[in-house]
Short mmCIF file of C-alpha atoms and ligand atoms in Angstrom, two decimals:
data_model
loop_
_atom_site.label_atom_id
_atom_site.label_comp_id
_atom_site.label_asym_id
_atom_site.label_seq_id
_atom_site.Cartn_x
_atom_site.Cartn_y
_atom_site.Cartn_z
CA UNK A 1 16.84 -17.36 -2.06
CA UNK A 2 16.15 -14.12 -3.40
CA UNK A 3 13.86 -11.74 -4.61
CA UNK A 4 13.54 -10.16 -7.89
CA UNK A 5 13.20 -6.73 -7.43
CA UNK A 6 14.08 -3.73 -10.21
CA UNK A 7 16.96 -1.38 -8.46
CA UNK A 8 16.88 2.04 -9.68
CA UNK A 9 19.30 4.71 -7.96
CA UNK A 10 18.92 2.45 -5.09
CA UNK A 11 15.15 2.47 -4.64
CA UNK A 12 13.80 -1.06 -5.24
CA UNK A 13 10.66 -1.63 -7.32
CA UNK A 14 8.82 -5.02 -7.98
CA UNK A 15 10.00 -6.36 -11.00
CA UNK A 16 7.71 -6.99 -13.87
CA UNK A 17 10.00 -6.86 -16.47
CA UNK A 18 8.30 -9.78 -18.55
CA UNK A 19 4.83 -7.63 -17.99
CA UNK A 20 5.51 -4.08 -18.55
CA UNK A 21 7.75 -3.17 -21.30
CA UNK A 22 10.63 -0.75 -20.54
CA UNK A 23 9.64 -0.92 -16.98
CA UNK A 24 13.04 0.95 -16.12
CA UNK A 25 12.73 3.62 -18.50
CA UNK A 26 9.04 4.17 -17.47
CA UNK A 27 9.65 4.63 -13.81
CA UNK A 28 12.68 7.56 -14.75
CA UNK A 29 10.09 8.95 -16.67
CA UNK A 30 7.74 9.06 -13.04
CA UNK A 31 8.70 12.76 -12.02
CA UNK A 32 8.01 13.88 -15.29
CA UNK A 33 4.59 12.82 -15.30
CA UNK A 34 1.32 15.84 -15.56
CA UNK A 35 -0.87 15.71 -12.56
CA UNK A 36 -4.57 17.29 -12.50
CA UNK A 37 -5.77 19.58 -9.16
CA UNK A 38 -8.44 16.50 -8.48
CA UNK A 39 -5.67 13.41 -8.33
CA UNK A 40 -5.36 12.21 -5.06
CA UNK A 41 -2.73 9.38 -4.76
CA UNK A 42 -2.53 6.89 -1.55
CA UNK A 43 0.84 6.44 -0.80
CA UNK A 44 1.96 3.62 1.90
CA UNK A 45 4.75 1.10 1.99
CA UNK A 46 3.41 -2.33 0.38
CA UNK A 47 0.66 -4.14 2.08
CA UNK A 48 -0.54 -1.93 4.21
CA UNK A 49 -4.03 -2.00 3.05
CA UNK A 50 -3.85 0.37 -0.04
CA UNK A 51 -6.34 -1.83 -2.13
CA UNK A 52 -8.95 -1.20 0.95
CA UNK A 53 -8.44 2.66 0.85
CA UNK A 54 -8.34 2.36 -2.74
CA UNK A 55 -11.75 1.12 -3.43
CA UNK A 56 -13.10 3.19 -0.18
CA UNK A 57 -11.96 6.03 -1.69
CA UNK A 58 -13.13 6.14 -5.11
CA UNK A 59 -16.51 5.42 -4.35
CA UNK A 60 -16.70 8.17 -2.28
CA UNK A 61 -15.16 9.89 -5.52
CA UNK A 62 -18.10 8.55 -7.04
CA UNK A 63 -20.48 9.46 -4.63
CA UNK A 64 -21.71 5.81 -5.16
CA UNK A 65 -21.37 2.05 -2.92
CA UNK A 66 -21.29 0.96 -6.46
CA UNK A 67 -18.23 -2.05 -7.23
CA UNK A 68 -14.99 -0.66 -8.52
CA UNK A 69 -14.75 -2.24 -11.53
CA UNK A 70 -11.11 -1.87 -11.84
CA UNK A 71 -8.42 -3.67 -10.21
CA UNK A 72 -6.27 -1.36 -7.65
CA UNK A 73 -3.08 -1.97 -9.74
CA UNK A 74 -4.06 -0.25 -12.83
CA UNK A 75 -3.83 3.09 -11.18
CA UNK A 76 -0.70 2.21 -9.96
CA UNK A 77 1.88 4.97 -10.25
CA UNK A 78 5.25 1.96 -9.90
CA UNK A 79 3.78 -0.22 -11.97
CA UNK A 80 1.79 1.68 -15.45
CA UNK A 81 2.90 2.59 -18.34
CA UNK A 82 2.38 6.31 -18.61
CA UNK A 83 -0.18 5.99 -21.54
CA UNK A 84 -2.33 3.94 -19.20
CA UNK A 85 -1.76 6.45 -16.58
CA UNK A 86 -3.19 9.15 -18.86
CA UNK A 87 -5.77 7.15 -19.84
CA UNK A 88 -7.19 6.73 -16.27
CA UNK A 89 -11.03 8.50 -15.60
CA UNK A 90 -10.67 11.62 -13.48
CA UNK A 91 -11.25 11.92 -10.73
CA UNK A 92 -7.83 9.68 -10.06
CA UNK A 93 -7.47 7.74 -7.11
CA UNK A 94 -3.69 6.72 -7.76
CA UNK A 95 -1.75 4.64 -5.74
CA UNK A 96 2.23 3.56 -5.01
CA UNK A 97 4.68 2.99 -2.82
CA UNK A 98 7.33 5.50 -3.97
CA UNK A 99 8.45 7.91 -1.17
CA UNK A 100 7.74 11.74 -1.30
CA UNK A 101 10.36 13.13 -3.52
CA UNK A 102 9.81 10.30 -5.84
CA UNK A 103 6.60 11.75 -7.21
CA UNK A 104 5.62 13.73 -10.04
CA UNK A 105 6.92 16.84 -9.46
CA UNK A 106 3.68 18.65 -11.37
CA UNK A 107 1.84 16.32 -8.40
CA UNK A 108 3.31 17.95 -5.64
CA UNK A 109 3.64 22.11 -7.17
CA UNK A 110 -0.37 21.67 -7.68
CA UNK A 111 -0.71 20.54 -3.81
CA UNK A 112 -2.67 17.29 -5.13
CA UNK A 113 -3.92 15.35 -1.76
CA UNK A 114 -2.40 12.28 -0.39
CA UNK A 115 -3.61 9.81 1.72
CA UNK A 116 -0.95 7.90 3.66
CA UNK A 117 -1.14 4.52 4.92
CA UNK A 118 0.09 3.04 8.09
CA UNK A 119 0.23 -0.48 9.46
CA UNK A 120 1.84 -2.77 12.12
CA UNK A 121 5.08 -3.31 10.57
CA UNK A 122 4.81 -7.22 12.33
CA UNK A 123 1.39 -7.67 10.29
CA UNK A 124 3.53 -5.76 6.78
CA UNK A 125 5.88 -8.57 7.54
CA UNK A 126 3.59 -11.36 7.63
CA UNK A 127 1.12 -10.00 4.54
CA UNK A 128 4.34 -9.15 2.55
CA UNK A 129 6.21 -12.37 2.87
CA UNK A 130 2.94 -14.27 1.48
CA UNK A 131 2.93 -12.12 -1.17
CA UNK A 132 6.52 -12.40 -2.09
CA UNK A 133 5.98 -16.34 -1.73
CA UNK A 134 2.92 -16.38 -3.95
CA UNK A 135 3.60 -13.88 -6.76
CA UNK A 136 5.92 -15.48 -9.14
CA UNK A 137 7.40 -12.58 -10.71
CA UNK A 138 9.16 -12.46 -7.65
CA UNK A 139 11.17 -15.64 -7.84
CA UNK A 140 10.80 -16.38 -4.53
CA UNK A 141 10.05 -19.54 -2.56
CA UNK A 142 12.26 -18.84 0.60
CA UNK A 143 11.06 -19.78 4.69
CA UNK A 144 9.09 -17.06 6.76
CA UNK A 145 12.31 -17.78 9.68
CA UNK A 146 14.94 -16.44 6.41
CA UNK A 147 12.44 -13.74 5.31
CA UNK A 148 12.07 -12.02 8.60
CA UNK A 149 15.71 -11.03 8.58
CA UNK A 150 15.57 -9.59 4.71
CA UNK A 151 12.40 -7.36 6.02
CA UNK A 152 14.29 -5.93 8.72
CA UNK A 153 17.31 -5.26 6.87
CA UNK A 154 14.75 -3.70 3.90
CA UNK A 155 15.72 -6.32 1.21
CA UNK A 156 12.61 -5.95 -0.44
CA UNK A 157 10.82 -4.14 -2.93
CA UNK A 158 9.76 -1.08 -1.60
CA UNK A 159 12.92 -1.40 0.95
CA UNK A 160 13.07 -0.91 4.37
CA UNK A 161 9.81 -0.23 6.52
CA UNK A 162 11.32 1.90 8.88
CA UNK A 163 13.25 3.77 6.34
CA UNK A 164 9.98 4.48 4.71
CA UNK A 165 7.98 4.87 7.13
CA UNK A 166 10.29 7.81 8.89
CA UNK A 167 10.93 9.17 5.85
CA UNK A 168 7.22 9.88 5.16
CA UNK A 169 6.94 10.89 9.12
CA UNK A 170 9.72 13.33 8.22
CA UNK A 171 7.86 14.99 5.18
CA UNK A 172 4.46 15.40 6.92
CA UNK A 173 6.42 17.19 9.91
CA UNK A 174 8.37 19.50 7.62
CA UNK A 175 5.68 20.13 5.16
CA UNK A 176 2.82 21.41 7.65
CA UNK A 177 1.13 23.00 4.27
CA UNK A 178 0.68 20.00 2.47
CA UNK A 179 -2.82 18.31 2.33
CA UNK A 180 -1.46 15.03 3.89
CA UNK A 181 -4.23 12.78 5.54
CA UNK A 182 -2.79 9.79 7.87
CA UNK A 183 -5.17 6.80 8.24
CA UNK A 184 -4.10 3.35 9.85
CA UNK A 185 -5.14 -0.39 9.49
CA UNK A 186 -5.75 -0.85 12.50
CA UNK A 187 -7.95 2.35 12.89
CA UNK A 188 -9.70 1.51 9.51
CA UNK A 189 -10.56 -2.10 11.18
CA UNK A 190 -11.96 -1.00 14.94
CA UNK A 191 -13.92 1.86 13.53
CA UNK A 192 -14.04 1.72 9.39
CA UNK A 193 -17.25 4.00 9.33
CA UNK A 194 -15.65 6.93 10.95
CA UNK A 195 -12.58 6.80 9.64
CA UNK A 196 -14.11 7.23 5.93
CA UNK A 197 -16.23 9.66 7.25
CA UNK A 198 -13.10 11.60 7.50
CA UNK A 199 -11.53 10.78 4.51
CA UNK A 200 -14.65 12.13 2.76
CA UNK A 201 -14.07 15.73 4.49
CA UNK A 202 -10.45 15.36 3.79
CA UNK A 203 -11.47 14.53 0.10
CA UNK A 204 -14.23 17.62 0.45
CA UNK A 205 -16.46 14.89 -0.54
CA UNK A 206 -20.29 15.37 0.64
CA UNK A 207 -20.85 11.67 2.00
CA UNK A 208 -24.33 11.60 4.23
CA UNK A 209 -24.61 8.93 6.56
CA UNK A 210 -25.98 5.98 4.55
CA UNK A 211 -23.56 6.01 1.82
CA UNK A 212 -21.01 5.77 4.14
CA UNK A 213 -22.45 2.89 5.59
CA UNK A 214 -23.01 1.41 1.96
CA UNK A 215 -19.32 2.08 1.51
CA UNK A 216 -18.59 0.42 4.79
CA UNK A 217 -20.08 -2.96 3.64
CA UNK A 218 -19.18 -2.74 0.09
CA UNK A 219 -15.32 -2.48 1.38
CA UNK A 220 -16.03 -5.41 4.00
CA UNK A 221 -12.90 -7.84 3.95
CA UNK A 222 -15.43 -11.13 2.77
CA UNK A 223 -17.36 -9.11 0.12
CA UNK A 224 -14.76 -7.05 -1.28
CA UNK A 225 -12.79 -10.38 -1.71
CA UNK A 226 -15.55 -12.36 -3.17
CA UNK A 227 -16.70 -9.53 -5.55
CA UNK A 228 -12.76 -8.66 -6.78
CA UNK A 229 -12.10 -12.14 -7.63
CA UNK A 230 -13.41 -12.10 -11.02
CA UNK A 231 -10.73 -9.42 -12.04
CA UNK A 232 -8.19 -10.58 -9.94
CA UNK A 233 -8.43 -13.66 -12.28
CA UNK A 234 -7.71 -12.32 -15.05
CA UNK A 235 -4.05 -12.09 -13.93
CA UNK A 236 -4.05 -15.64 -12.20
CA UNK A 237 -0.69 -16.78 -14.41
CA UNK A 238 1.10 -14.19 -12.54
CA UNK A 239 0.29 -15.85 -8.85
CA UNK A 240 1.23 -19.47 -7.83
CA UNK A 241 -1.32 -22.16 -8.65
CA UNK A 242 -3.56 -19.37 -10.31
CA UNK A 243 -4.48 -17.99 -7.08
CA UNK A 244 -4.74 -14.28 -6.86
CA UNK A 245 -3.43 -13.32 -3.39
CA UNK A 246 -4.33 -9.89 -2.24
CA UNK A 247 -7.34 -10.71 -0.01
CA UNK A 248 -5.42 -13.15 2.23
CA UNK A 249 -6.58 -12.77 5.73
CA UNK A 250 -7.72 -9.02 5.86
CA UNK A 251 -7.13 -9.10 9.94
CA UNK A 252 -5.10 -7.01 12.22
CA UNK A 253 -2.58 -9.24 14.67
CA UNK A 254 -1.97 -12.31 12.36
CA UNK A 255 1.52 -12.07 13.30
CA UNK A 256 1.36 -13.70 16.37
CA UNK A 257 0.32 -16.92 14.14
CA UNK A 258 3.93 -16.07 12.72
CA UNK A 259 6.22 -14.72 14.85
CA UNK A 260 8.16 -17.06 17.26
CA UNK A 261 8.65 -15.36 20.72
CA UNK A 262 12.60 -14.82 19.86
CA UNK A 263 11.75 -13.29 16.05
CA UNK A 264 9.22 -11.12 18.05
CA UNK A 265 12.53 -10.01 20.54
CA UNK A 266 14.17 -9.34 17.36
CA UNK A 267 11.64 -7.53 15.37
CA UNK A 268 10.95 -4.95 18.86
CA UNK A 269 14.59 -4.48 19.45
CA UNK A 270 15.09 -3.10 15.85
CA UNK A 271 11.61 -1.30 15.99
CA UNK A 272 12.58 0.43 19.51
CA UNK A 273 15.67 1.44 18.16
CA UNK A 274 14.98 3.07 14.21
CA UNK A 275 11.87 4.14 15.91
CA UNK A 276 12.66 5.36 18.98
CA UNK A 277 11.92 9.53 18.15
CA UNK A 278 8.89 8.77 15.61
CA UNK A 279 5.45 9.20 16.97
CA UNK A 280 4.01 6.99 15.00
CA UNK A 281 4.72 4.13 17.25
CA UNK A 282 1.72 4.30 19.53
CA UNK A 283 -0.16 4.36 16.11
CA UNK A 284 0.65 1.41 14.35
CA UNK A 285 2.05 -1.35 17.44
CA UNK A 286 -1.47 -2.00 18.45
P1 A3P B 301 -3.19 -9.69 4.76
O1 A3P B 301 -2.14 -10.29 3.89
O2 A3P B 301 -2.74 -9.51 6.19
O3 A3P B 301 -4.49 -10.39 4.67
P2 A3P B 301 -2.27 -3.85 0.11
O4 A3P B 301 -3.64 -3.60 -0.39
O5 A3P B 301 -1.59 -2.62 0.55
O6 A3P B 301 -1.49 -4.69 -0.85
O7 A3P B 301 -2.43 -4.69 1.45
C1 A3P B 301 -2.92 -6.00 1.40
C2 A3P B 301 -3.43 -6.37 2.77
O8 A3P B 301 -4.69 -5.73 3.01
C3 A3P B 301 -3.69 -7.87 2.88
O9 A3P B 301 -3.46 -8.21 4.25
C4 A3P B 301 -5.16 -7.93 2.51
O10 A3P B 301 -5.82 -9.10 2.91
C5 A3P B 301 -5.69 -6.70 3.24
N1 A3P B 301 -6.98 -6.24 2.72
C6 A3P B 301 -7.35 -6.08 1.44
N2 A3P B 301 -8.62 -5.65 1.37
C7 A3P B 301 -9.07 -5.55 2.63
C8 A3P B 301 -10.33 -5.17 3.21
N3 A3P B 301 -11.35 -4.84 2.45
N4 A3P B 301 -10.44 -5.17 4.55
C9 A3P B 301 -9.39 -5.52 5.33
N5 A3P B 301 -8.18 -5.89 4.84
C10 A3P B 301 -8.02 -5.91 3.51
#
């Protein structure tokens, strides 16, 4: 029971070895990689809702509701080939779930703006462990009671949440300077509207009221899913039975459909304790 996952200097990446070609050599080549002043890259630890931000973000890029007519993972900073990387339209909306001193270094000197991603680390678990199950690059058909114990100890792609998540806490607190905009999940699904309202200011994106309503219903769980499926497809070798996975349940609190009352003990203990000086925690345990 394990999962495939592409170790370099002890930072795990998915492993799509049999898809990209010299994936290894391409992600040493990451910090090396020319940035523009426009980029803006969302950064998050896997499934935390970057394909959502994604898509609401680049319209407002585009000043237009219009469909996205790319899938998320093409701009995908762990996962491209740097000639596709190049290739991508400005303005980029990239994505990945590298930490901080992972990045191009040209990225950070020009101040480019990130967007950072939080969710309930209970709902990560759930979302992440379907996605292990279903992708088959991973190699992995193990039992949600097994997995729970591998995302708490961080053996993953991606690694551990908390490790991640305090690490990016840490860079936002010591780099005051840096344009670093926090949005949540769980924020994004009480009160989507206002919450891209501020990501267009943060962008310095002139959004009026009715496009970010457009953008609001465009990015809806049910229409974004039904509309991405055609490209999704493309890929459907790479997902078990040839069904693309990413819009799975699109809700906040599916855990609980999950997590038995003891893995729930478990999973608080460890949070209360790797936790226990961040103040994110009254962010994402909703
Ligand atoms: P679930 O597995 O809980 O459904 P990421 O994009 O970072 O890989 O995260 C994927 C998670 O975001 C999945 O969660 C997916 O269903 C959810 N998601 C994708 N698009 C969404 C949308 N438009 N609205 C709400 N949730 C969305």
């Amino acid at each position: 029971e394990s999962i495939r996952v592409l170790d370099v200097d002890g930072y795990y990446f998915p492993s799509f070895q049999s898809i990209i070609p010299n994936q290894e050599e391409t992600i040493r080549s990451i910090p090396t990689w020319k940035a523009k002043d426009d980029d803006v890259l969302l950064c998050a630890y896997p499934k935390s809702g970057t394909h959502w931000l994604w898509e609401a973000a680049s319209m407002l890029l585009n000043g237009s509701a219009d469909r996205i007519n790319l899938v998320k993972a093409t701009a995908m900073l762990d996962v491209i080939p740097q000639p596709m990387y190049e290739n991508i339209k400005s303005p980029r909306v990239l994505n990945c779930h590298m930490y901080f001193r992972m990045l191009p270094e040209d990225f950070v000197k020009r101040k480019c703006k990130i967007v950072y991603i939080l969710r309930n680390p209970k709902d990560v678990a759930v979302s992440f462990y379907n996605h292990h199950f279903k992708l088959l690059e991973y190699g992995y058909s193990g039992k949600w009671e097994n997995y729970i114990h591998r995302f708490l100890k961080g053996q993953v792609d991606g690694g551990s949440w908390f490790d991640y998540t305090l690490d990016w806490e840490k860079v936002i607190q010591d780099n005051p300077d840096y344009p670093i905009h926090i949005i949540s999940y769980e924020d994004m699904k009480k009160d989507d509207m206002k919450e891209i309202k501020q990501l267009a200011q943060f962008l310095g994106v002139k959004a009026d009221e009715e496009l970010i309503k457009r953008i609001s219903e465009a990015c809806d769980f049910e229409r974004m899913k039904k509309e991405k499926y055609a490209l999704e497809i493309a890929t459907a070798e790479v997902w078990r039975d040839k069904e693309p996975g990413i819009y799975r349940k699109g809700q906040v609190g599916d855990w609980k459909n999950w997590f038995t009352v003891a893995q729930s003990e478990l999973f608080d203990a460890v949070y209360a304790e790797r936790m226990k000086n961040s103040k994110f925690q009254f962010r994402c345990m909703v």
